[in-house]
């Protein structure tokens, strides 16, 4: 692990890599009976264990969607929007910031419903490599497709003057 860390150029990257390797090894110890490390992974600086990404299983995700229905401060429309954002993030791998700046014109009206992740007046992308097209409907379960479709249909109905540059969510 220390050799990998030393191959990294910047101190912040070394610190992040050390934390990820420490998290990874702790997982391998629990799941695959790897031996404990004889000494802690070091990057030359104190770091806090963290993980930039995690795994959310289907049961937990379903519970999250059900919890949205329990929020008393939101009306039906806003619950639908929130669930749609969560579904698109979970199933399509989009960042929340990418979803909330999607315009109606960025969602292809087709069987696949391709999402075009582009920079627009509502926000920039994290990096040039984050410009992409992602299939929407083929990535969703049937009940999730109904939720997202209902949310988009509401947005299109409220689109009184036909402004396709209107935000979808």
Tab-separated table of N, CA, C and O in Angstrom, residues 2 6 10 25 27 34-35 39 46 49 53-54 65 74 89 95 108 113 116 119 123 130 136 146 156-157 164 167-168:
chain	number	residue	atom	x	y	z
A	2	UNK	N	1.926	1.219	0.801
A	2	UNK	CA	2.790	2.396	0.889
A	2	UNK	C	3.479	2.690	-0.434
A	2	UNK	O	3.689	3.850	-0.779
A	6	UNK	N	3.237	6.207	-2.464
A	6	UNK	CA	4.430	6.965	-2.861
A	6	UNK	C	4.437	7.298	-4.350
A	6	UNK	O	5.050	8.273	-4.764
A	10	UNK	N	0.591	14.317	-5.447
A	10	UNK	CA	0.221	15.386	-4.523
A	10	UNK	C	-0.154	14.836	-3.146
A	10	UNK	O	-0.721	13.759	-3.026
A	25	UNK	N	-8.946	-2.231	3.018
A	25	UNK	CA	-8.347	-3.333	3.755
A	25	UNK	C	-9.234	-3.744	4.934
A	25	UNK	O	-9.391	-4.938	5.214
A	27	UNK	N	-12.419	-3.616	5.014
A	27	UNK	CA	-13.491	-4.405	4.407
A	27	UNK	C	-13.002	-5.826	4.111
A	27	UNK	O	-13.687	-6.805	4.407
A	34	UNK	N	-8.846	-11.372	5.546
A	34	UNK	CA	-7.479	-10.889	5.338
A	34	UNK	C	-6.848	-10.668	6.712
A	34	UNK	O	-7.547	-10.365	7.678
A	35	UNK	N	-5.538	-10.790	6.793
A	35	UNK	CA	-4.887	-10.506	8.082
A	35	UNK	C	-4.882	-9.000	8.364
A	35	UNK	O	-4.922	-8.188	7.444
A	39	UNK	N	1.200	-2.527	10.676
A	39	UNK	CA	1.322	-1.105	10.997
A	39	UNK	C	0.292	-0.342	10.185
A	39	UNK	O	-0.140	-0.794	9.127
A	46	UNK	N	-1.878	13.118	8.883
A	46	UNK	CA	-3.065	12.571	9.521
A	46	UNK	C	-4.207	12.619	8.517
A	46	UNK	O	-4.339	13.569	7.757
A	49	UNK	N	-10.559	8.542	8.080
A	49	UNK	CA	-11.117	7.480	7.246
A	49	UNK	C	-12.385	7.977	6.563
A	49	UNK	O	-13.205	8.630	7.174
A	53	UNK	N	-17.580	6.750	-2.051
A	53	UNK	CA	-18.728	6.058	-2.605
A	53	UNK	C	-19.038	4.866	-1.721
A	53	UNK	O	-18.176	4.348	-1.026
A	54	UNK	N	-20.263	4.450	-1.754
A	54	UNK	CA	-20.654	3.296	-0.971
A	54	UNK	C	-21.702	2.508	-1.718
A	54	UNK	O	-22.195	2.927	-2.757
A	65	UNK	N	-36.974	5.387	-0.565
A	65	UNK	CA	-38.106	5.894	-1.356
A	65	UNK	C	-39.390	5.921	-0.517
A	65	UNK	O	-40.163	6.874	-0.598
A	74	UNK	N	-43.908	18.027	2.656
A	74	UNK	CA	-43.900	18.058	1.198
A	74	UNK	C	-45.257	17.646	0.651
A	74	UNK	O	-45.896	16.730	1.171
A	89	UNK	N	-30.511	9.191	-9.681
A	89	UNK	CA	-29.172	9.127	-9.102
A	89	UNK	C	-28.751	7.681	-8.877
A	89	UNK	O	-27.647	7.274	-9.235
A	95	UNK	N	-24.870	12.522	-10.600
A	95	UNK	CA	-24.739	13.311	-9.378
A	95	UNK	C	-26.026	14.117	-9.189
A	95	UNK	O	-26.693	14.473	-10.163
A	108	UNK	N	-34.549	13.009	-23.636
A	108	UNK	CA	-35.058	12.590	-24.936
A	108	UNK	C	-36.423	11.921	-24.783
A	108	UNK	O	-36.618	11.084	-23.915
A	113	UNK	N	-35.330	7.186	-23.405
A	113	UNK	CA	-35.308	8.412	-22.624
A	113	UNK	C	-33.908	8.864	-22.269
A	113	UNK	O	-33.602	9.127	-21.104
A	116	UNK	N	-29.203	13.829	-21.419
A	116	UNK	CA	-27.991	14.491	-21.915
A	116	UNK	C	-27.437	15.368	-20.803
A	116	UNK	O	-28.038	16.377	-20.447
A	119	UNK	N	-23.470	21.154	-19.753
A	119	UNK	CA	-23.450	22.417	-19.024
A	119	UNK	C	-24.557	23.297	-19.594
A	119	UNK	O	-24.856	23.246	-20.779
A	123	UNK	N	-26.045	25.404	-14.385
A	123	UNK	CA	-24.899	24.850	-13.687
A	123	UNK	C	-23.870	24.254	-14.624
A	123	UNK	O	-24.146	23.964	-15.784
A	130	UNK	N	-17.398	14.548	-17.660
A	130	UNK	CA	-18.738	14.255	-17.155
A	130	UNK	C	-19.829	14.622	-18.165
A	130	UNK	O	-21.008	14.407	-17.889
A	136	UNK	N	-32.198	6.411	-19.572
A	136	UNK	CA	-33.009	6.545	-18.365
A	136	UNK	C	-33.963	5.361	-18.187
A	136	UNK	O	-33.790	4.542	-17.300
A	146	UNK	N	-42.743	4.508	-13.528
A	146	UNK	CA	-44.021	5.215	-13.346
A	146	UNK	C	-43.823	6.504	-12.551
A	146	UNK	O	-44.418	7.531	-12.874
A	156	UNK	N	-43.968	18.824	-17.712
A	156	UNK	CA	-44.349	19.204	-19.078
A	156	UNK	C	-45.706	19.909	-19.098
A	156	UNK	O	-45.913	20.835	-19.870
A	157	UNK	N	-46.630	19.481	-18.243
A	157	UNK	CA	-47.941	20.126	-18.173
A	157	UNK	C	-47.829	21.551	-17.646
A	157	UNK	O	-48.559	22.440	-18.071
A	164	UNK	N	-38.685	24.827	-23.526
A	164	UNK	CA	-37.992	23.551	-23.347
A	164	UNK	C	-36.748	23.714	-22.475
A	164	UNK	O	-36.183	22.727	-22.030
A	167	UNK	N	-36.345	23.781	-16.247
A	167	UNK	CA	-35.807	22.661	-15.472
A	167	UNK	C	-36.843	21.548	-15.378
A	167	UNK	O	-38.029	21.797	-15.220
A	168	UNK	N	-36.373	20.312	-15.443
A	168	UNK	CA	-37.271	19.168	-15.370
A	168	UNK	C	-37.705	18.870	-13.945
A	168	UNK	O	-38.807	18.404	-13.706
